[in-house]
Short mmCIF file of C-alpha atoms in Angstrom, two decimals:
data_model
loop_
_atom_site.label_atom_id
_atom_site.label_comp_id
_atom_site.label_asym_id
_atom_site.label_seq_id
_atom_site.Cartn_x
_atom_site.Cartn_y
_atom_site.Cartn_z
CA UNK A 433 131.68 16.39 101.78
CA UNK A 434 133.66 16.84 105.02
CA UNK A 435 135.97 19.73 105.92
CA UNK A 436 138.72 18.82 108.40
CA UNK A 437 141.13 20.70 110.62
CA UNK A 438 144.28 19.95 108.74
CA UNK A 439 143.23 17.05 106.49
CA UNK A 440 141.77 19.10 103.65
CA UNK A 441 138.37 18.46 102.03
CA UNK A 442 137.13 14.88 102.00
CA UNK A 443 134.44 13.23 100.00
CA UNK A 444 132.80 10.01 101.18
CA UNK A 445 131.31 7.72 98.58
CA UNK A 446 128.54 5.70 100.20
CA UNK A 447 128.60 3.22 97.29
CA UNK A 448 132.27 2.28 97.67
CA UNK A 449 132.57 3.12 101.36
CA UNK A 450 135.77 5.01 100.61
CA UNK A 451 137.04 8.50 101.06
CA UNK A 452 138.64 10.79 98.54
CA UNK A 453 140.78 13.68 99.84
CA UNK A 454 141.51 17.11 98.26
CA UNK A 455 144.52 19.00 99.71
CA UNK A 456 146.56 22.12 99.01
CA UNK A 457 148.51 21.85 95.82
CA UNK A 458 146.64 18.81 94.46
CA UNK A 459 144.79 18.67 91.20
CA UNK A 460 141.98 19.63 90.72
CA UNK A 461 141.85 21.55 94.04
CA UNK A 462 145.06 23.38 93.22
CA UNK A 463 143.76 26.82 94.30
CA UNK A 464 143.03 25.64 97.78
CA UNK A 465 145.16 27.66 100.17
CA UNK A 466 144.69 25.75 103.48
CA UNK A 467 143.96 22.22 104.64
CA UNK A 468 142.14 23.56 107.65
CA UNK A 469 138.49 23.83 106.45
CA UNK A 470 136.32 24.77 109.42
CA UNK A 471 132.94 25.59 107.79
CA UNK A 472 131.01 25.44 104.53
CA UNK A 473 127.85 27.13 103.25
CA UNK A 474 125.78 26.32 100.20
CA UNK A 475 126.37 28.67 97.20
CA UNK A 476 124.53 29.19 94.04
CA UNK A 477 124.48 26.40 91.40
CA UNK A 478 125.00 23.74 94.17
CA UNK A 479 128.50 25.01 94.88
CA UNK A 480 130.01 25.52 98.33
CA UNK A 481 131.67 28.41 100.08
CA UNK A 482 134.59 27.13 102.19
CA UNK A 483 135.92 28.79 105.25
CA UNK A 484 139.68 28.06 105.73
CA UNK A 485 141.97 28.80 108.60
CA UNK A 486 144.87 30.86 107.22
CA UNK A 487 143.77 30.55 103.63
CA UNK A 488 140.81 32.86 103.36
CA UNK A 489 137.57 32.33 101.38
CA UNK A 490 137.03 29.69 98.65
CA UNK A 491 134.33 28.59 96.30
CA UNK A 492 134.22 24.79 95.58
CA UNK A 493 132.57 23.12 92.74
CA UNK A 494 131.64 19.46 93.62
CA UNK A 495 131.15 18.58 89.89
CA UNK A 496 134.49 19.78 88.56
CA UNK A 497 136.16 19.48 91.97
CA UNK A 498 137.82 22.89 91.31
CA UNK A 499 138.30 25.54 93.98
CA UNK A 500 138.46 29.34 93.48
CA UNK A 501 140.19 31.60 95.96
CA UNK A 502 138.96 35.17 96.78
CA UNK A 503 140.70 38.20 98.15
CA UNK A 504 144.09 38.00 96.36
CA UNK A 505 146.15 41.12 97.05
CA UNK A 506 143.96 42.20 99.98
CA UNK A 507 144.40 41.98 103.74
CA UNK A 508 141.64 39.26 103.64
CA UNK A 509 143.66 36.99 101.36
CA UNK A 510 144.89 34.64 104.06
CA UNK A 511 142.63 35.41 106.93
CA UNK A 512 141.53 32.71 109.42
CA UNK A 513 137.79 32.17 108.81
CA UNK A 514 135.78 30.21 111.30
CA UNK A 515 132.18 30.64 110.01
CA UNK A 516 130.28 31.66 106.80
CA UNK A 517 126.72 32.88 106.56
CA UNK A 518 124.82 34.34 103.62
CA UNK A 519 122.96 37.02 105.69
CA UNK A 520 121.09 38.50 102.74
CA UNK A 521 121.06 37.58 98.98
CA UNK A 522 124.51 37.99 97.57
CA UNK A 523 126.06 39.04 100.95
CA UNK A 524 128.27 36.72 103.02
CA UNK A 525 129.35 37.48 106.54
CA UNK A 526 132.48 35.89 107.70
CA UNK A 527 133.48 35.29 111.31
CA UNK A 528 137.31 35.34 111.55
CA UNK A 529 140.02 35.06 114.13
CA UNK A 530 142.22 37.83 112.88
CA UNK A 531 140.05 40.29 110.88
CA UNK A 532 137.06 40.60 113.09
CA UNK A 533 133.61 40.28 111.39
CA UNK A 534 133.89 40.90 107.63
CA UNK A 535 131.49 40.92 104.66
CA UNK A 536 131.85 39.71 101.13
CA UNK A 537 129.68 41.18 98.38
CA UNK A 538 129.44 38.35 95.83
CA UNK A 539 128.29 40.48 92.92
CA UNK A 540 130.83 43.22 93.41
CA UNK A 541 133.67 40.84 94.42
CA UNK A 542 134.42 43.10 97.38
CA UNK A 543 135.34 42.55 101.04
CA UNK A 544 134.58 45.02 103.78
CA UNK A 545 134.87 45.18 107.56
CA UNK A 546 131.83 45.19 109.81
CA UNK A 547 133.42 44.94 113.25
CA UNK A 548 137.23 45.61 113.14
CA UNK A 549 139.61 43.31 114.90
CA UNK A 550 140.70 46.06 117.35
CA UNK A 551 137.21 45.88 118.78
CA UNK A 552 136.71 42.10 118.60
CA UNK A 553 139.10 39.81 116.80
CA UNK A 554 137.36 36.45 116.90
CA UNK A 555 133.81 35.68 115.73
CA UNK A 556 132.86 32.03 115.43
CA UNK A 557 129.07 31.84 114.64
CA UNK A 558 126.42 33.84 112.85
CA UNK A 559 122.63 33.40 112.70
CA UNK A 560 119.94 35.24 110.89
CA UNK A 561 116.26 35.55 111.94
CA UNK A 562 113.33 35.50 109.49
CA UNK A 563 113.15 39.29 109.92
CA UNK A 564 116.60 39.78 108.74
CA UNK A 565 118.19 40.35 112.18
CA UNK A 566 121.81 39.09 112.57
CA UNK A 567 123.44 37.62 115.66
CA UNK A 568 127.18 37.30 115.64
CA UNK A 569 128.93 35.38 118.41
CA UNK A 570 132.38 36.36 119.58
CA UNK A 571 134.68 35.83 122.56
CA UNK A 572 133.71 39.33 123.69
CA UNK A 573 129.96 38.85 123.65
CA UNK A 574 126.93 38.65 121.45
CA UNK A 575 126.54 41.25 118.73
CA UNK A 576 123.07 42.07 117.40
CA UNK A 577 122.28 43.81 114.16
CA UNK A 578 118.61 44.86 113.51
CA UNK A 579 119.47 44.47 109.76
CA UNK A 580 122.61 44.05 107.70
CA UNK A 581 122.62 47.83 107.18
CA UNK A 582 122.30 48.66 110.93
CA UNK A 583 124.91 49.46 113.50
CA UNK A 584 125.59 46.66 116.02
CA UNK A 585 124.50 46.56 119.62
CA UNK A 586 126.19 44.34 122.20
CA UNK A 587 123.51 42.18 123.84
CA UNK A 588 123.55 42.13 127.64
CA UNK A 589 121.75 39.81 130.05
CA UNK A 590 121.58 39.34 133.72
CA UNK A 591 120.78 35.58 133.28
CA UNK A 592 123.45 34.55 130.86
CA UNK A 593 127.10 35.43 130.19
CA UNK A 594 127.18 36.14 126.44
CA UNK A 595 130.96 36.26 126.43
CA UNK A 596 131.20 32.59 126.94
CA UNK A 597 128.63 31.21 124.45
CA UNK A 598 129.43 27.77 123.16
CA UNK A 599 126.61 27.29 120.67
CA UNK A 600 123.61 29.18 119.22
CA UNK A 601 120.43 28.14 117.42
CA UNK A 602 117.28 29.86 116.04
CA UNK A 603 114.15 27.71 116.12
CA UNK A 604 111.12 27.89 113.81
CA UNK A 605 109.41 30.30 116.20
CA UNK A 606 112.38 32.68 115.64
CA UNK A 607 113.59 32.29 119.20
CA UNK A 608 117.33 32.68 119.60
CA UNK A 609 118.86 30.03 121.83
CA UNK A 610 122.35 30.33 123.39
CA UNK A 611 124.21 27.88 125.50
CA UNK A 612 127.35 29.06 127.33
CA UNK A 613 130.46 27.12 128.36
CA UNK A 614 129.20 26.84 131.99
CA UNK A 615 126.17 24.81 130.85
CA UNK A 616 123.48 27.60 131.08
CA UNK A 617 120.93 28.16 128.35
CA UNK A 618 119.37 31.49 127.57
CA UNK A 619 116.82 32.70 124.96
CA UNK A 620 116.03 35.81 123.02
CA UNK A 621 112.60 35.94 121.37
CA UNK A 622 113.07 37.64 118.01
CA UNK A 623 109.39 38.74 118.26
CA UNK A 624 109.59 39.73 121.86
CA UNK A 625 108.97 43.39 122.33
CA UNK A 626 112.12 45.41 122.20
CA UNK A 627 111.87 47.48 125.27
CA UNK A 628 115.26 48.47 126.57
CA UNK A 629 116.44 49.55 130.00
CA UNK A 630 119.73 50.29 131.74
CA UNK A 631 121.48 47.15 132.81
CA UNK A 632 121.59 46.53 136.62
CA UNK A 633 125.27 47.48 136.60
CA UNK A 634 124.47 50.89 135.34
CA UNK A 635 124.85 53.76 137.91
CA UNK A 636 121.41 55.00 136.67
CA UNK A 637 119.40 51.79 136.89
CA UNK A 638 117.96 52.58 140.26
CA UNK A 639 117.75 56.35 139.98
CA UNK A 640 114.65 58.36 138.94
CA UNK A 641 114.84 60.01 135.49
CA UNK A 642 112.93 63.28 135.86
CA UNK A 643 113.43 64.89 132.45
CA UNK A 644 114.80 63.83 129.05
CA UNK A 645 116.06 65.71 126.04
CA UNK A 646 117.05 63.84 122.78
CA UNK A 647 119.38 65.75 120.58
CA UNK A 648 118.03 66.18 116.98
CA UNK A 649 121.46 66.02 115.20
CA UNK A 650 123.21 63.21 117.09
CA UNK A 651 122.90 60.06 119.24
CA UNK A 652 123.20 62.00 122.43
CA UNK A 653 120.61 61.89 125.20
CA UNK A 654 120.51 64.27 128.14
CA UNK A 655 118.62 63.45 131.35
CA UNK A 656 118.38 64.60 134.88
CA UNK A 657 118.39 62.31 137.98
CA UNK A 658 118.44 63.80 141.46
CA UNK A 659 121.54 65.88 141.71
CA UNK A 660 123.08 64.34 138.58
CA UNK A 661 123.03 65.81 135.06
CA UNK A 662 123.91 63.08 132.50
CA UNK A 663 125.01 63.18 128.84
CA UNK A 664 124.44 59.67 127.42
CA UNK A 665 125.12 58.10 124.03
CA UNK A 666 122.43 55.48 123.54
CA UNK A 667 124.40 53.72 120.79
CA UNK A 668 127.80 53.40 122.44
CA UNK A 669 126.33 53.51 126.02
CA UNK A 670 129.05 55.93 127.07
CA UNK A 671 128.02 58.62 129.49
CA UNK A 672 129.30 61.66 131.27
CA UNK A 673 127.69 62.77 134.49
CA UNK A 674 127.91 66.02 136.37
CA UNK A 675 127.16 66.10 140.13
CA UNK A 676 125.50 69.30 141.25
CA UNK A 677 124.97 69.66 144.94
CA UNK A 678 122.60 70.30 146.57
CA UNK A 679 120.02 70.88 143.76
CA UNK A 680 117.77 68.25 142.30
CA UNK A 681 117.39 69.03 138.59
CA UNK A 682 113.82 68.07 137.69
CA UNK A 683 113.45 69.73 134.30
CA UNK A 684 115.49 70.20 131.09
CA UNK A 685 114.66 72.05 127.85
CA UNK A 686 116.62 72.63 124.64
CA UNK A 687 117.68 76.27 124.03
CA UNK A 688 117.04 76.55 120.34
CA UNK A 689 119.83 77.93 118.21
CA UNK A 690 122.41 77.35 120.92
CA UNK A 691 124.40 74.34 121.99
CA UNK A 692 123.01 74.35 125.50
CA UNK A 693 120.12 73.36 127.68
CA UNK A 694 118.02 75.26 130.22
CA UNK A 695 117.96 73.29 133.57
CA UNK A 696 115.54 73.91 136.38
CA UNK A 697 115.32 72.66 139.98
CA UNK A 698 112.42 73.58 142.26
CA UNK A 699 113.91 77.05 142.99
CA UNK A 700 116.62 77.90 140.44
CA UNK A 701 117.66 77.86 136.84
CA UNK A 702 121.00 77.02 135.15
CA UNK A 703 122.53 76.72 131.69
CA UNK A 704 124.30 73.53 130.64
CA UNK A 705 126.86 73.91 127.81
CA UNK A 706 126.93 70.72 125.72
CA UNK A 707 130.49 71.13 124.32
CA UNK A 708 132.40 71.53 127.58
CA UNK A 709 129.79 70.24 130.09
CA UNK A 710 129.90 73.45 132.18
CA UNK A 711 127.00 74.52 134.19
CA UNK A 712 126.39 78.13 135.14
CA UNK A 713 123.66 79.83 137.08
CA UNK A 714 121.18 81.82 135.11
CA UNK A 715 121.46 85.52 135.64
CA UNK A 716 118.34 87.68 135.71
CA UNK A 717 117.94 91.42 135.46
CA UNK A 718 117.08 93.36 138.63
CA UNK A 719 113.36 93.51 138.11
CA UNK A 720 113.03 89.78 137.50
CA UNK A 721 115.25 88.98 140.49
CA UNK A 722 113.04 91.10 142.73
CA UNK A 723 109.92 89.25 141.49
CA UNK A 724 111.51 85.94 142.41
CA UNK A 725 112.48 87.12 145.82
CA UNK A 726 108.95 88.39 146.45
CA UNK A 727 107.01 85.36 145.19
CA UNK A 728 109.43 82.49 145.80
CA UNK A 729 107.09 80.12 143.96
CA UNK A 730 108.33 76.57 143.39
CA UNK A 731 109.04 75.71 139.75
CA UNK A 732 106.92 72.83 138.49
CA UNK A 733 107.55 72.61 134.76
CA UNK A 734 109.36 74.38 131.84
CA UNK A 735 108.34 74.48 128.16
CA UNK A 736 110.45 75.62 125.26
CA UNK A 737 108.86 77.69 122.50
CA UNK A 738 110.03 78.08 118.92
CA UNK A 739 110.94 81.72 119.52
CA UNK A 740 113.60 80.83 122.11
CA UNK A 741 111.53 81.81 125.14
CA UNK A 742 110.40 79.46 127.94
CA UNK A 743 107.14 79.16 129.83
CA UNK A 744 107.52 78.32 133.48
CA UNK A 745 104.84 76.66 135.62
CA UNK A 746 104.99 77.67 139.26
CA UNK A 747 102.51 77.74 142.10
CA UNK A 748 99.34 79.48 140.97
CA UNK A 749 101.43 81.23 138.34
CA UNK A 750 102.87 80.87 134.87
CA UNK A 751 105.47 83.18 133.45
CA UNK A 752 107.57 83.51 130.40
CA UNK A 753 111.39 84.08 130.47
CA UNK A 754 113.86 85.03 127.75
CA UNK A 755 117.32 86.46 127.35
CA UNK A 756 118.20 90.08 126.54
CA UNK A 757 120.34 90.00 123.36
CA UNK A 758 122.61 92.90 124.47
CA UNK A 759 123.13 92.32 128.19
CA UNK A 760 122.77 88.50 128.04
CA UNK A 761 120.70 88.83 131.19
CA UNK A 762 117.47 86.91 131.44
CA UNK A 763 114.18 88.54 132.28
CA UNK A 764 110.60 87.76 132.90
CA UNK A 765 108.65 88.79 129.90
CA UNK A 766 105.15 87.90 130.84
CA UNK A 767 103.24 86.67 133.95
CA UNK A 768 99.97 84.75 133.89
CA UNK A 769 98.11 84.37 137.16
CA UNK A 770 95.64 81.68 138.18
CA UNK A 771 92.46 82.17 140.17
CA UNK A 772 89.09 83.93 140.04
CA UNK A 773 89.08 87.06 137.94
CA UNK A 774 92.65 86.20 136.82
CA UNK A 775 94.21 85.14 133.46
CA UNK A 776 93.50 81.37 133.77
CA UNK A 777 91.30 79.15 135.97
CA UNK A 778 92.05 78.62 139.62
CA UNK A 779 94.51 75.82 140.04
CA UNK A 780 97.47 74.55 142.17
CA UNK A 781 99.86 75.26 139.35
CA UNK A 782 100.17 75.30 135.53
CA UNK A 783 101.42 71.77 134.76
CA UNK A 784 102.02 71.98 131.01
CA UNK A 785 102.05 74.44 128.07
CA UNK A 786 101.55 73.98 124.29
CA UNK A 787 101.79 76.15 121.29
CA UNK A 788 99.50 74.61 118.68
CA UNK A 789 100.45 74.87 115.04
CA UNK A 790 97.23 76.77 114.37
CA UNK A 791 98.41 79.56 116.65
CA UNK A 792 96.30 78.67 119.70
CA UNK A 793 98.15 78.67 123.02
CA UNK A 794 97.07 76.06 125.68
CA UNK A 795 97.83 75.85 129.39
CA UNK A 796 97.10 72.61 131.31
CA UNK A 797 96.68 73.01 135.04
CA UNK A 798 96.64 70.87 138.06
CA UNK A 799 93.03 71.33 139.26
CA UNK A 800 91.76 73.87 136.74
CA UNK A 801 91.40 71.89 133.56
CA UNK A 802 92.85 73.38 130.34
CA UNK A 803 92.84 76.96 129.31
CA UNK A 804 92.79 77.93 125.61
CA UNK A 805 93.95 81.26 124.13
CA UNK A 806 92.83 81.40 120.52
CA UNK A 807 95.16 82.93 117.99
CA UNK A 808 94.70 86.75 117.86
CA UNK A 809 92.61 86.89 121.05
CA UNK A 810 93.50 88.29 124.40
CA UNK A 811 91.56 86.24 126.90
CA UNK A 812 91.93 82.57 127.92
CA UNK A 813 88.89 80.32 127.87
CA UNK A 814 88.86 77.63 130.63
CA UNK A 815 87.67 74.11 129.57
CA UNK A 816 86.77 72.00 132.59
CA UNK A 817 85.15 68.73 133.44
CA UNK A 818 81.31 68.91 133.40
CA UNK A 819 79.63 65.79 134.75
CA UNK A 820 76.50 66.58 132.76
CA UNK A 821 78.44 66.92 129.43
CA UNK A 822 80.01 63.74 128.02
CA UNK A 823 81.96 65.77 125.57
CA UNK A 824 83.82 67.67 128.22
CA UNK A 825 87.31 66.81 129.36
CA UNK A 826 87.38 63.83 131.76
CA UNK A 827 89.32 65.40 134.65
CA UNK A 828 90.59 68.84 135.73
CA UNK A 829 93.99 67.58 136.78
CA UNK A 830 96.24 67.78 133.71
CA UNK A 831 99.64 66.03 133.48
CA UNK A 832 100.71 66.51 129.84
CA UNK A 833 99.73 67.63 126.36
CA UNK A 834 100.85 67.02 122.87
CA UNK A 835 99.63 67.35 119.18
CA UNK A 836 99.07 64.38 116.84
CA UNK A 837 99.73 64.48 113.12
CA UNK A 838 96.09 65.30 112.41
CA UNK A 839 96.43 68.51 114.53
CA UNK A 840 94.22 67.12 117.32
CA UNK A 841 95.24 67.78 120.92
CA UNK A 842 96.05 64.82 123.18
CA UNK A 843 95.73 65.52 126.92
CA UNK A 844 96.87 63.23 129.69
CA UNK A 845 94.93 63.69 132.95
CA UNK A 846 94.61 62.02 136.35
CA UNK A 847 91.49 60.30 134.97
CA UNK A 848 92.20 59.07 131.34
CA UNK A 849 93.51 60.11 128.03
CA UNK A 850 91.65 62.85 126.17
CA UNK A 851 91.51 64.10 122.58
CA UNK A 852 90.25 67.47 121.67
CA UNK A 853 88.75 67.60 118.11
CA UNK A 854 89.13 71.13 116.73
CA UNK A 855 86.43 70.54 114.12
CA UNK A 856 83.70 69.85 116.69
CA UNK A 857 85.39 71.52 119.69
CA UNK A 858 84.69 68.51 121.76
CA UNK A 859 86.60 66.07 123.92
CA UNK A 860 86.60 62.26 123.80
CA UNK A 861 88.30 60.21 126.42
CA UNK A 862 89.70 56.75 126.99
CA UNK A 863 89.68 55.14 130.46
CA UNK A 864 90.32 51.77 132.03
CA UNK A 865 86.85 50.74 130.99
CA UNK A 866 87.90 51.41 127.35
CA UNK A 867 91.02 49.31 127.58
CA UNK A 868 93.70 51.49 129.09
CA UNK A 869 95.77 49.73 131.73
CA UNK A 870 95.41 52.70 134.04
CA UNK A 871 93.64 56.10 134.18
CA UNK A 872 96.62 58.10 135.45
CA UNK A 873 98.44 59.48 132.39
CA UNK A 874 101.96 60.64 132.95
CA UNK A 875 103.45 61.32 129.50
CA UNK A 876 102.52 61.04 125.77
CA UNK A 877 104.61 60.51 122.59
CA UNK A 878 103.19 60.29 119.09
CA UNK A 879 105.13 58.11 116.60
CA UNK A 880 105.40 58.34 112.76
CA UNK A 881 102.21 56.29 112.30
CA UNK A 882 100.22 58.85 114.43
CA UNK A 883 99.89 56.33 117.28
CA UNK A 884 100.10 57.63 120.84
CA UNK A 885 102.30 55.89 123.32
CA UNK A 886 101.15 56.72 126.86
CA UNK A 887 102.91 56.02 130.13
CA UNK A 888 100.83 55.33 133.21
CA UNK A 889 101.10 53.91 136.73
CA UNK A 890 100.96 50.34 135.39
CA UNK A 891 102.96 50.42 132.16
CA UNK A 892 102.67 51.81 128.64
CA UNK A 893 99.53 51.81 126.52
CA UNK A 894 99.58 52.01 122.73
CA UNK A 895 96.58 54.02 121.39
CA UNK A 896 96.02 53.76 117.60
CA UNK A 897 94.93 56.73 115.60
CA UNK A 898 91.35 55.58 115.52
CA UNK A 899 91.36 56.43 119.33
CA UNK A 900 89.79 53.11 120.04
CA UNK A 901 92.20 50.32 119.54
CA UNK A 902 94.53 49.93 122.56
CA UNK A 903 97.36 47.60 123.46
CA UNK A 904 98.99 47.52 126.92
CA UNK A 905 102.57 46.62 127.84
CA UNK A 906 103.76 45.91 131.40
CA UNK A 907 106.88 45.08 133.37
CA UNK A 908 106.97 41.51 131.91
CA UNK A 909 107.42 43.04 128.42
CA UNK A 910 110.90 44.30 129.42
CA UNK A 911 110.56 47.34 131.77
CA UNK A 912 112.67 47.60 134.84
CA UNK A 913 109.83 49.27 136.63
CA UNK A 914 106.18 50.35 136.02
CA UNK A 915 106.55 53.54 138.03
CA UNK A 916 106.66 56.28 135.39
CA UNK A 917 107.29 59.98 136.04
CA UNK A 918 105.21 63.00 134.87
CA UNK A 919 106.27 64.65 131.53
CA UNK A 920 109.53 62.62 131.40
CA UNK A 921 109.51 61.65 127.69
CA UNK A 922 111.49 62.31 124.53
CA UNK A 923 111.78 61.10 120.95
CA UNK A 924 115.14 60.95 119.18
CA UNK A 925 116.01 61.64 115.46
CA UNK A 926 115.39 58.02 114.38
CA UNK A 927 112.09 57.71 116.26
CA UNK A 928 113.05 55.97 119.38
CA UNK A 929 110.82 56.93 122.38
CA UNK A 930 112.14 57.36 125.89
CA UNK A 931 110.13 57.32 129.17
CA UNK A 932 111.55 58.24 132.52
CA UNK A 933 110.95 55.85 135.43
CA UNK A 934 111.38 56.13 139.17
CA UNK A 935 114.05 53.48 138.66
CA UNK A 936 115.87 54.08 135.36
CA UNK A 937 114.76 54.65 131.81
CA UNK A 938 112.80 52.54 129.21
CA UNK A 939 113.28 53.16 125.49
CA UNK A 940 112.08 51.46 122.29
CA UNK A 941 111.40 52.02 118.64
CA UNK A 942 107.66 51.84 117.84
CA UNK A 943 108.34 49.62 114.77
CA UNK A 944 110.06 46.97 117.02
CA UNK A 945 106.90 46.49 119.09
CA UNK A 946 104.58 43.94 117.46
CA UNK A 947 102.68 40.71 118.07
CA UNK A 948 104.41 37.39 117.74
CA UNK A 949 103.11 35.87 114.52
CA UNK A 950 104.21 32.40 115.59
CA UNK A 951 101.60 30.74 117.72
CA UNK A 952 102.93 27.60 119.34
CA UNK A 953 100.92 24.45 118.66
CA UNK A 954 99.42 22.92 121.77
CA UNK A 955 100.50 19.26 122.46
CA UNK A 956 98.81 16.88 124.85
CA UNK A 957 101.66 15.29 126.89
CA UNK A 958 99.51 13.47 129.50
CA UNK A 959 95.92 12.67 130.31
CA UNK A 960 94.77 12.26 133.94
#
């Protein structure tokens, strides 16, 4: 069976060596609406779907030689179809020249639009991987769908121009091959780890990403980069940046209950209003302003509490700030000093804070280990490295802390990842000798499967919830850089994890990171 561009559908009989042609208006193919048949796909009961140019979708029965037309009375009735693919059982995707990318539900006899023609009018090829991912080729680039229910993402590459693809193919190892009109060939491994970064053309690809906030109710991401404050939609890739001279915004935190963020540089605070993008300087009451003038301590970190207050880590001091409901002025509500005979252990500065679900309050320090304030108590208890005690924390220089789904405390230090077990009140640690790619831990995120993703100086380590099994990922896995930044991490509403780099941003969904199940067979090609 041969579809032609103007000559209808032709059947070649190998016994007689002759062709038989079926054209518009002829019996038995009287329901055929176009003689331009550009593609066919196998249907149920050994029938064939026919893609026609200007005549829409047809189903052809090679036994009865009858055709059936679909879409009568709809805008898809006479569309120009270039390609048909059954992307999942009972669902056809059609690449068209005039209706964009459309779907046809066989059971419901219903057409729908996936990518409208005002975005892309011409799709000419569709491929599906073994995992159910869909690639659709158009004149305006390569469209990727993680599943038939997912939103699309336009695939970008520095090595191949996906707007000029001539042919595509998925091999048995599930590697996607694309050849463009210039003669170049590129590949996308379906089982390659899905780490994403800004494209080289992005204005943020070479900038440090100091702090990240992922909005819980939308696809918006907020991050700070030198004197830029950026609102970024990770689906549409649209961004809005605000240039703020001469400050460098190092830290961001969500102000709960309000549509705004708290921004901190080394020496000042501001409020960013999400709706209008306006940034205003934080106003403190007289007593708090006098405290800042007297101490002038550089701000190192900020931590948002559930009560709407914020803990600030500064040189040798930690303090809590909040807003007065009546005056709208901010004030210092509590001060914690570091040093001998002070609130917490002697250190350079508090580096991170954490309110544990059990009511304990923890302060990680740079040089003084961690300090624990049990719920209902008044005095912090320092917990520091003790070379004679293998169950003590591995290092006194703390970068970050978080809580896993079991309630255990994960602590990133200058010398390894630590886990504090509340049942035994002991620490266990993981180092390079245990399988980590590096001992310097910058940031930690816990995924839905209670696995810890850890950024280091050399890449990202995945630590399973047994706190033994480790897998490491490096630049070759898709990062733009392996230079991560302290506490620059966020998780969005669908589980994507973001880590800030000295050059750009890397993000991924934990479920998209897995081992390639297809092991290539070795072949001896020459003996010497």
